[in-house]
Amino acid sequence: MKILNLKFSSFTWQPMQLSRHAMLALTLLLSPAWVQAATADVGDDKASAIKGVQKVAIAEFGVEFYTQMGGGSNQSGTSAFMTSSLRGVADSDFQTIADQAYADTVAALKEAGFEVVDPAVLTANSGYQELVQKYGNEAPYSISDSTFGKGDPWLSKIFTSQGLKAFYSGSNKTNRGTFGQRFDSQNQKRGSIEGDVAKSLGATLLHVHYIVGFATIKDHGHKVLFSTGSAKVKSEWGTNLSAQDTEWQFVTDSGARTFTTSTRPRHSGAVYLDSALQSDESIYTGTETTSGEQKRSDGVANAVSMTMGLLLGNSSIDSTKKKTYDVTANSAEAYRKDAGQVITTTATAFAKALGAAK
C-alpha cells in the first residue's frame, strides 16, 4: 500500500515498505477512516421488501472500473489537484473479472437459498426487451464524473456478462454521471415497467453493480472562511469497492410505489456497501507524469497572482499546484486477483443479507 501526499507548499513521497499485515495495522492506526478491514460493511435500504421471495432474475449487472481518479482542495488562497491514471490493465482483464463476478454472484445467491432465472429466459421477455432498448448500452459503457472544484473528471467503464447490456446505476446519495443518467436510474415509471416484468417472470428483478477503484482520495475539502494552512490532497493507492454505489438493488412484482421508505425511489429495496471495502494488498507502483508545460503554467499563474496581490496589498495570495501520476498494477494477474477478491467478499455478504431478509 502506498500513500501519496500533495500540498501546495511541498510534495512528499513515502515509499515505506512493510509487511502486508504490518502496513495495514500502521495505516489503520494513523488514519482509521481511510482503510476498511477485509469484511464488507453492508447497509440495508428496506431489504425487508424481499420477504417471501424465492426466485430472482439478474436484470442489470455491471462491474464498473475506474481508470482515472483524483481530487482537489482549496484552502487559504491555495489549491492542490491530483489526477491518477490506471495502467497495466486491459479491457480483456476487466471482462475476465466481470465474468467471474457474475458467476460468483449467482453462486452466492444460490448459497443463500435463491433460485436464479436463466439469462436466456430473461432476455426473451418482451417487457425486459423494452427496457433494454430504452435504457441499455453496449458494453463497455463509459462514464465521466465531474465535480466542480475537484480537478479532472473521474473516468470509468462498465463491463457486463452473459450478453447483458450495460446500465448506469447509482444511489441518490452520490453525484456520479450526468443528471439524465441519475434521473433515469431512479424514475418510478421505469420501476413500474420492471414490476410488470418481475410479475411475468414470477421473480424479483435484481440490479447488481460493483464499482472498482484503485485509489482513495482524501482532501481538506473547500474551506473559505477562517481557514488556515495550505491546500492538501492525499491519495492512497489500493483496490477498493466504492461505498453506496456498490449495491444490489431490487424491484419486486409490486413495482415502484409513490410512497416508499426506500431512498432509491425506483426500487423496492437494496443492500449496499455502507463504507468502502479496500484490499489490504499493495499491487501498484506510481510514477509522476506531470508535464513540463503544466509546471510552467502553474508557475506563471502563481507569479501573476503574487504580483497582483502585492500591487493590491492583499494579505493572501492565490496559488495552485497540479500533479498527475500513472498508477501501474504490478501485473494484470495481480489486479484480476485483487479486484476479484473484494467483489467475491461483497457478493457473499450481500447474498447473506438478502437471504436473511427473505
Short mmCIF file of C-alpha atoms in Angstrom, two decimals:
data_model
loop_
_atom_site.label_atom_id
_atom_site.label_comp_id
_atom_site.label_asym_id
_atom_site.label_seq_id
_atom_site.Cartn_x
_atom_site.Cartn_y
_atom_site.Cartn_z
CA MET A 1 0.00 0.00 0.00
CA LYS A 2 1.45 3.37 -0.99
CA ILE A 3 0.33 6.75 0.31
CA LEU A 4 0.93 9.92 -1.66
CA ASN A 5 0.58 13.42 -0.19
CA LEU A 6 0.25 16.59 -2.25
CA LYS A 7 0.44 20.03 -0.64
CA PHE A 8 0.81 23.38 -2.30
CA SER A 9 3.88 24.10 -0.20
CA SER A 10 5.58 20.75 -0.65
CA PHE A 11 5.24 17.31 -2.20
CA THR A 12 6.12 14.26 -0.16
CA TRP A 13 6.51 10.65 -1.34
CA GLN A 14 6.60 7.97 1.33
CA PRO A 15 7.89 4.69 -0.11
CA MET A 16 7.80 2.84 3.21
CA GLN A 17 7.79 -0.90 2.61
CA LEU A 18 6.49 -3.12 5.39
CA SER A 19 4.89 -6.50 5.51
CA ARG A 20 1.28 -6.56 4.35
CA HIS A 21 -0.16 -7.00 7.86
CA ALA A 22 2.20 -4.53 9.48
CA MET A 23 1.39 -1.88 6.86
CA LEU A 24 -2.33 -2.41 7.31
CA ALA A 25 -2.06 -2.11 11.08
CA LEU A 26 0.03 1.07 10.81
CA THR A 27 -2.39 2.66 8.34
CA LEU A 28 -5.40 1.83 10.50
CA LEU A 29 -3.64 3.39 13.49
CA LEU A 30 -2.70 6.59 11.70
CA SER A 31 -5.88 7.15 9.65
CA PRO A 32 -8.64 4.70 10.53
CA ALA A 33 -11.22 6.27 8.20
CA TRP A 34 -9.14 5.58 5.12
CA VAL A 35 -8.98 1.80 5.11
CA GLN A 36 -11.66 -0.70 5.85
CA ALA A 37 -10.99 -4.18 7.16
CA ALA A 38 -11.35 -7.03 4.66
CA THR A 39 -15.03 -7.52 5.52
CA ALA A 40 -17.97 -5.85 3.83
CA ASP A 41 -19.83 -3.22 5.84
CA VAL A 42 -23.34 -3.82 4.46
CA GLY A 43 -26.07 -1.18 4.60
CA ASP A 44 -29.77 -2.05 4.36
CA ASP A 45 -32.24 0.06 2.37
CA LYS A 46 -35.58 -1.64 3.05
CA ALA A 47 -34.20 -5.09 2.29
CA SER A 48 -37.24 -6.42 4.16
CA ALA A 49 -39.24 -5.85 0.95
CA ILE A 50 -37.70 -9.06 -0.38
CA LYS A 51 -39.51 -11.10 2.27
CA GLY A 52 -41.09 -14.22 0.77
CA VAL A 53 -39.11 -14.02 -2.48
CA GLN A 54 -37.57 -17.29 -3.63
CA LYS A 55 -36.65 -16.51 -7.25
CA VAL A 56 -34.56 -13.65 -8.64
CA ALA A 57 -33.52 -12.56 -12.13
CA ILE A 58 -30.32 -10.56 -12.59
CA ALA A 59 -31.82 -7.89 -14.83
CA GLU A 60 -28.89 -5.49 -14.56
CA PHE A 61 -25.31 -6.49 -13.98
CA GLY A 62 -22.24 -4.33 -14.18
CA VAL A 63 -18.71 -4.17 -12.86
CA GLU A 64 -17.54 -0.60 -13.23
CA PHE A 65 -13.79 0.01 -13.27
CA TYR A 66 -12.30 3.43 -12.62
CA THR A 67 -9.42 4.20 -14.98
CA GLN A 68 -8.85 7.79 -13.82
CA MET A 69 -9.31 9.13 -10.29
CA GLY A 70 -8.26 12.27 -8.49
CA GLY A 71 -9.22 15.10 -6.24
CA GLY A 72 -8.71 18.71 -5.36
CA SER A 73 -8.71 21.07 -2.42
CA ASN A 74 -8.96 24.84 -1.93
CA GLN A 75 -7.82 26.43 1.29
CA SER A 76 -6.39 29.76 2.40
CA GLY A 77 -5.95 31.00 -1.15
CA THR A 78 -4.13 27.86 -2.31
CA SER A 79 -5.30 24.97 -4.47
CA ALA A 80 -3.94 21.46 -4.90
CA PHE A 81 -5.08 18.97 -7.55
CA MET A 82 -4.04 15.40 -8.20
CA THR A 83 -5.03 13.05 -11.03
CA SER A 84 -4.03 9.37 -11.24
CA SER A 85 -4.50 7.11 -14.27
CA LEU A 86 -4.60 3.31 -14.07
CA ARG A 87 -2.04 1.47 -16.22
CA GLY A 88 -1.13 -2.16 -16.83
CA VAL A 89 -4.71 -3.44 -17.12
CA ALA A 90 -6.51 -4.11 -20.43
CA ASP A 91 -10.19 -4.32 -21.31
CA SER A 92 -9.80 -8.08 -21.60
CA ASP A 93 -8.77 -8.17 -17.92
CA PHE A 94 -11.82 -6.12 -16.94
CA GLN A 95 -14.03 -8.53 -18.89
CA THR A 96 -12.47 -11.55 -17.20
CA ILE A 97 -13.18 -10.02 -13.78
CA ALA A 98 -16.77 -9.21 -14.77
CA ASP A 99 -17.43 -12.75 -15.98
CA GLN A 100 -16.08 -14.22 -12.76
CA ALA A 101 -18.03 -11.67 -10.70
CA TYR A 102 -21.27 -12.78 -12.38
CA ALA A 103 -20.52 -16.44 -11.63
CA ASP A 104 -19.65 -15.57 -8.01
CA THR A 105 -22.85 -13.53 -7.65
CA VAL A 106 -25.02 -16.39 -8.91
CA ALA A 107 -23.21 -18.87 -6.63
CA ALA A 108 -23.68 -16.58 -3.61
CA LEU A 109 -27.40 -16.18 -4.35
CA LYS A 110 -27.91 -19.92 -4.65
CA GLU A 111 -25.98 -20.48 -1.44
CA ALA A 112 -28.35 -18.01 0.25
CA GLY A 113 -31.35 -20.04 -0.91
CA PHE A 114 -32.47 -18.15 -4.03
CA GLU A 115 -33.35 -19.63 -7.40
CA VAL A 116 -31.71 -17.63 -10.21
CA VAL A 117 -33.54 -17.23 -13.55
CA ASP A 118 -31.55 -18.30 -16.62
CA PRO A 119 -30.32 -15.20 -18.53
CA ALA A 120 -31.83 -16.58 -21.76
CA VAL A 121 -35.29 -16.61 -20.17
CA LEU A 122 -34.84 -13.02 -19.00
CA THR A 123 -33.63 -11.66 -22.36
CA ALA A 124 -36.51 -13.38 -24.19
CA ASN A 125 -39.07 -11.44 -22.13
CA SER A 126 -40.75 -8.70 -24.23
CA GLY A 127 -41.04 -6.27 -21.30
CA TYR A 128 -37.38 -6.67 -20.50
CA GLN A 129 -36.51 -6.12 -24.16
CA GLU A 130 -38.38 -2.81 -23.99
CA LEU A 131 -36.30 -1.73 -21.00
CA VAL A 132 -33.07 -2.77 -22.70
CA GLN A 133 -33.93 -0.84 -25.84
CA LYS A 134 -34.60 2.35 -23.91
CA TYR A 135 -32.02 2.21 -21.13
CA GLY A 136 -29.40 -0.38 -22.07
CA ASN A 137 -25.99 0.43 -23.53
CA GLU A 138 -23.35 -1.56 -25.32
CA ALA A 139 -20.51 -2.63 -23.03
CA PRO A 140 -18.03 -1.39 -22.15
CA TYR A 141 -20.03 1.73 -21.33
CA SER A 142 -18.01 4.81 -20.39
CA ILE A 143 -18.91 7.16 -17.52
CA SER A 144 -17.37 10.57 -16.74
CA ASP A 145 -17.90 12.06 -13.28
CA SER A 146 -17.09 15.75 -12.92
CA THR A 147 -17.30 17.62 -9.64
CA PHE A 148 -16.75 21.38 -9.55
CA GLY A 149 -13.53 22.39 -7.87
CA LYS A 150 -12.16 18.83 -7.73
CA GLY A 151 -9.94 18.84 -10.82
CA ASP A 152 -10.07 16.38 -13.72
CA PRO A 153 -13.11 14.09 -14.11
CA TRP A 154 -13.16 10.54 -12.81
CA LEU A 155 -13.36 8.12 -15.76
CA SER A 156 -14.76 4.60 -15.66
CA LYS A 157 -16.03 1.75 -17.84
CA ILE A 158 -18.90 -0.63 -17.09
CA PHE A 159 -18.45 -4.25 -18.17
CA THR A 160 -21.24 -6.83 -18.16
CA SER A 161 -21.53 -10.60 -18.62
CA GLN A 162 -23.83 -13.20 -20.20
CA GLY A 163 -24.57 -10.92 -23.15
CA LEU A 164 -26.41 -8.39 -20.96
CA LYS A 165 -26.42 -4.69 -21.75
CA ALA A 166 -24.77 -2.12 -19.51
CA PHE A 167 -26.92 0.13 -17.32
CA TYR A 168 -25.95 3.22 -15.38
CA SER A 169 -26.63 2.67 -11.68
CA GLY A 170 -26.32 4.97 -8.71
CA SER A 171 -27.82 5.84 -5.36
CA ASN A 172 -29.34 9.26 -4.75
CA LYS A 173 -26.63 9.98 -2.17
CA THR A 174 -23.91 10.49 -4.80
CA ASN A 175 -23.45 12.74 -7.82
CA ARG A 176 -21.99 10.31 -10.30
CA GLY A 177 -22.63 10.71 -14.01
CA THR A 178 -25.00 13.22 -15.62
CA PHE A 179 -28.36 14.47 -14.36
CA GLY A 180 -30.11 12.45 -17.08
CA GLN A 181 -28.36 9.23 -16.02
CA ARG A 182 -29.25 9.80 -12.37
CA PHE A 183 -32.87 10.60 -13.22
CA ASP A 184 -33.31 7.51 -15.40
CA SER A 185 -31.80 5.27 -12.74
CA GLN A 186 -34.38 6.44 -10.18
CA ASN A 187 -37.58 7.30 -12.09
CA GLN A 188 -40.66 5.43 -10.96
CA LYS A 189 -42.20 4.93 -14.42
CA ARG A 190 -39.26 2.71 -15.23
CA GLY A 191 -39.73 0.90 -11.93
CA SER A 192 -43.38 0.28 -12.78
CA ILE A 193 -42.45 -1.42 -16.06
CA GLU A 194 -39.90 -3.51 -14.21
CA GLY A 195 -42.58 -4.54 -11.75
CA ASP A 196 -44.60 -5.93 -14.68
CA VAL A 197 -41.55 -7.83 -15.94
CA ALA A 198 -40.97 -9.26 -12.46
CA LYS A 199 -44.61 -10.37 -12.32
CA SER A 200 -44.44 -12.07 -15.75
CA LEU A 201 -41.26 -13.93 -14.76
CA GLY A 202 -42.50 -14.78 -11.29
CA ALA A 203 -39.23 -13.41 -9.96
CA THR A 204 -37.81 -10.29 -8.31
CA LEU A 205 -35.51 -8.29 -10.59
CA LEU A 206 -32.03 -7.82 -9.17
CA HIS A 207 -29.72 -4.97 -10.20
CA VAL A 208 -26.13 -5.83 -9.39
CA HIS A 209 -23.46 -3.15 -9.56
CA TYR A 210 -19.86 -3.17 -8.29
CA ILE A 211 -17.57 -0.12 -8.63
CA VAL A 212 -13.86 -0.93 -8.54
CA GLY A 213 -11.35 1.81 -7.82
CA PHE A 214 -7.56 1.84 -7.48
CA ALA A 215 -7.18 4.86 -5.19
CA THR A 216 -8.78 6.54 -2.17
CA ILE A 217 -8.71 10.33 -2.18
CA LYS A 218 -8.52 12.47 0.95
CA ASP A 219 -8.53 16.26 0.90
CA HIS A 220 -9.32 19.23 3.10
CA GLY A 221 -12.50 19.99 1.18
CA HIS A 222 -13.49 23.56 0.40
CA LYS A 223 -12.81 25.96 3.25
CA VAL A 224 -13.23 29.64 2.54
CA LEU A 225 -13.92 31.48 5.80
CA PHE A 226 -11.46 31.41 8.68
CA SER A 227 -9.34 28.67 7.08
CA THR A 228 -5.65 28.27 7.78
CA GLY A 229 -2.83 26.27 6.28
CA SER A 230 -2.36 25.22 2.65
CA ALA A 231 -4.47 23.03 0.36
CA LYS A 232 -3.70 19.31 0.60
CA VAL A 233 -4.70 16.19 -1.29
CA LYS A 234 -3.77 12.66 -0.27
CA SER A 235 -4.10 9.56 -2.41
CA GLU A 236 -3.84 6.01 -1.14
CA TRP A 237 -3.31 3.51 -3.96
CA GLY A 238 -5.16 0.27 -3.40
CA THR A 239 -8.01 -1.72 -4.96
CA ASN A 240 -11.38 -0.86 -3.43
CA LEU A 241 -15.13 -1.03 -3.95
CA SER A 242 -16.97 2.29 -3.62
CA ALA A 243 -19.47 2.88 -0.84
CA GLN A 244 -23.18 3.49 -1.55
CA ASP A 245 -23.00 2.81 -5.32
CA THR A 246 -21.63 -0.72 -4.92
CA GLU A 247 -25.03 -2.27 -4.38
CA TRP A 248 -27.65 -4.86 -5.16
CA GLN A 249 -30.94 -3.06 -5.78
CA PHE A 250 -34.13 -4.98 -6.46
CA VAL A 251 -37.65 -4.49 -7.82
CA THR A 252 -40.40 -6.89 -6.72
CA ASP A 253 -43.56 -7.62 -8.69
CA SER A 254 -45.25 -4.72 -6.89
CA GLY A 255 -43.10 -2.35 -8.93
CA ALA A 256 -42.26 1.22 -7.93
CA ARG A 257 -44.53 2.89 -5.38
CA THR A 258 -45.23 6.58 -4.94
CA PHE A 259 -44.90 6.37 -1.17
CA THR A 260 -41.93 4.34 0.00
CA THR A 261 -39.35 4.42 2.75
CA SER A 262 -36.63 3.40 0.29
CA THR A 263 -34.09 6.10 -0.54
CA ARG A 264 -33.89 4.63 -4.06
CA PRO A 265 -37.36 5.57 -5.41
CA ARG A 266 -37.36 3.28 -8.45
CA HIS A 267 -36.53 0.24 -6.33
CA SER A 268 -38.30 -1.85 -3.71
CA GLY A 269 -35.13 -2.09 -1.63
CA ALA A 270 -31.39 -2.65 -1.68
CA VAL A 271 -28.27 -3.76 0.16
CA TYR A 272 -25.11 -1.75 -0.37
CA LEU A 273 -21.63 -1.05 0.96
CA ASP A 274 -22.05 1.44 3.77
CA SER A 275 -18.32 2.21 3.67
CA ALA A 276 -15.69 1.47 1.06
CA LEU A 277 -14.18 -2.01 1.06
CA GLN A 278 -10.45 -1.82 0.40
CA SER A 279 -8.00 -4.61 -0.20
CA ASP A 280 -5.01 -4.77 2.12
CA GLU A 281 -2.73 -5.80 -0.74
CA SER A 282 -0.13 -3.46 -2.28
CA ILE A 283 -0.08 -4.12 -6.03
CA TYR A 284 0.56 -0.66 -7.52
CA THR A 285 3.56 1.48 -8.42
CA GLY A 286 3.17 5.20 -9.05
CA THR A 287 5.17 7.38 -11.46
CA GLU A 288 4.76 11.13 -11.69
CA THR A 289 3.80 12.26 -15.20
CA THR A 290 3.22 15.98 -14.61
CA SER A 291 4.23 17.69 -17.83
CA GLY A 292 6.74 20.49 -18.04
CA GLU A 293 4.01 22.58 -19.61
CA GLN A 294 1.76 22.06 -16.58
CA LYS A 295 4.55 23.02 -14.18
CA ARG A 296 5.32 26.16 -16.22
CA SER A 297 1.61 27.02 -16.33
CA ASP A 298 1.33 26.70 -12.55
CA GLY A 299 4.47 28.79 -12.13
CA VAL A 300 3.24 31.58 -14.41
CA ALA A 301 -0.22 31.68 -12.81
CA ASN A 302 1.27 31.76 -9.32
CA ALA A 303 3.72 34.51 -10.27
CA VAL A 304 0.90 36.65 -11.71
CA SER A 305 -1.19 36.04 -8.58
CA MET A 306 1.71 37.06 -6.36
CA THR A 307 2.37 40.22 -8.36
CA MET A 308 -1.30 41.26 -8.31
CA GLY A 309 -1.51 40.52 -4.61
CA LEU A 310 1.48 42.72 -3.85
CA LEU A 311 0.20 45.54 -6.07
CA LEU A 312 -3.26 45.44 -4.49
CA GLY A 313 -1.91 44.99 -0.97
CA ASN A 314 -3.68 41.65 -0.46
CA SER A 315 -2.67 39.74 2.64
CA SER A 316 -3.25 36.40 0.89
CA ILE A 317 -2.08 35.16 -2.49
CA ASP A 318 -3.87 32.58 -4.62
CA SER A 319 -1.59 29.72 -5.64
CA THR A 320 -2.19 26.44 -7.48
CA LYS A 321 -0.32 23.20 -7.92
CA LYS A 322 -1.43 20.24 -10.06
CA LYS A 323 0.27 16.87 -10.39
CA THR A 324 -0.51 13.77 -12.44
CA TYR A 325 0.51 10.15 -11.96
CA ASP A 326 0.48 6.84 -13.75
CA VAL A 327 -0.54 4.14 -11.26
CA THR A 328 0.54 0.79 -12.66
CA ALA A 329 -0.57 -2.61 -11.41
CA ASN A 330 2.36 -4.96 -10.76
CA SER A 331 0.70 -7.36 -13.21
CA ALA A 332 -2.67 -7.85 -14.84
CA GLU A 333 -2.95 -11.12 -12.95
CA ALA A 334 -2.40 -9.35 -9.62
CA TYR A 335 -5.11 -6.83 -10.48
CA ARG A 336 -7.57 -9.53 -11.53
CA LYS A 337 -6.97 -11.42 -8.29
CA ASP A 338 -7.19 -8.32 -6.09
CA ALA A 339 -10.38 -6.99 -7.68
CA GLY A 340 -11.94 -10.44 -7.78
CA GLN A 341 -11.28 -10.94 -4.09
CA VAL A 342 -13.09 -7.78 -2.92
CA ILE A 343 -16.01 -8.48 -5.27
CA THR A 344 -16.40 -12.06 -4.02
CA THR A 345 -16.31 -10.85 -0.41
CA THR A 346 -19.01 -8.31 -1.18
CA ALA A 347 -21.21 -10.70 -3.18
CA THR A 348 -21.17 -13.19 -0.33
CA ALA A 349 -22.08 -10.52 2.23
CA PHE A 350 -24.89 -9.08 0.07
CA ALA A 351 -26.39 -12.51 -0.61
CA LYS A 352 -26.35 -13.37 3.11
CA ALA A 353 -28.08 -10.08 3.94
CA LEU A 354 -30.85 -10.66 1.38
CA GLY A 355 -31.13 -14.31 2.38
CA ALA A 356 -31.66 -13.31 5.99
CA ALA A 357 -34.34 -10.80 4.93
CA LYS A 358 -36.37 -13.29 2.91
#
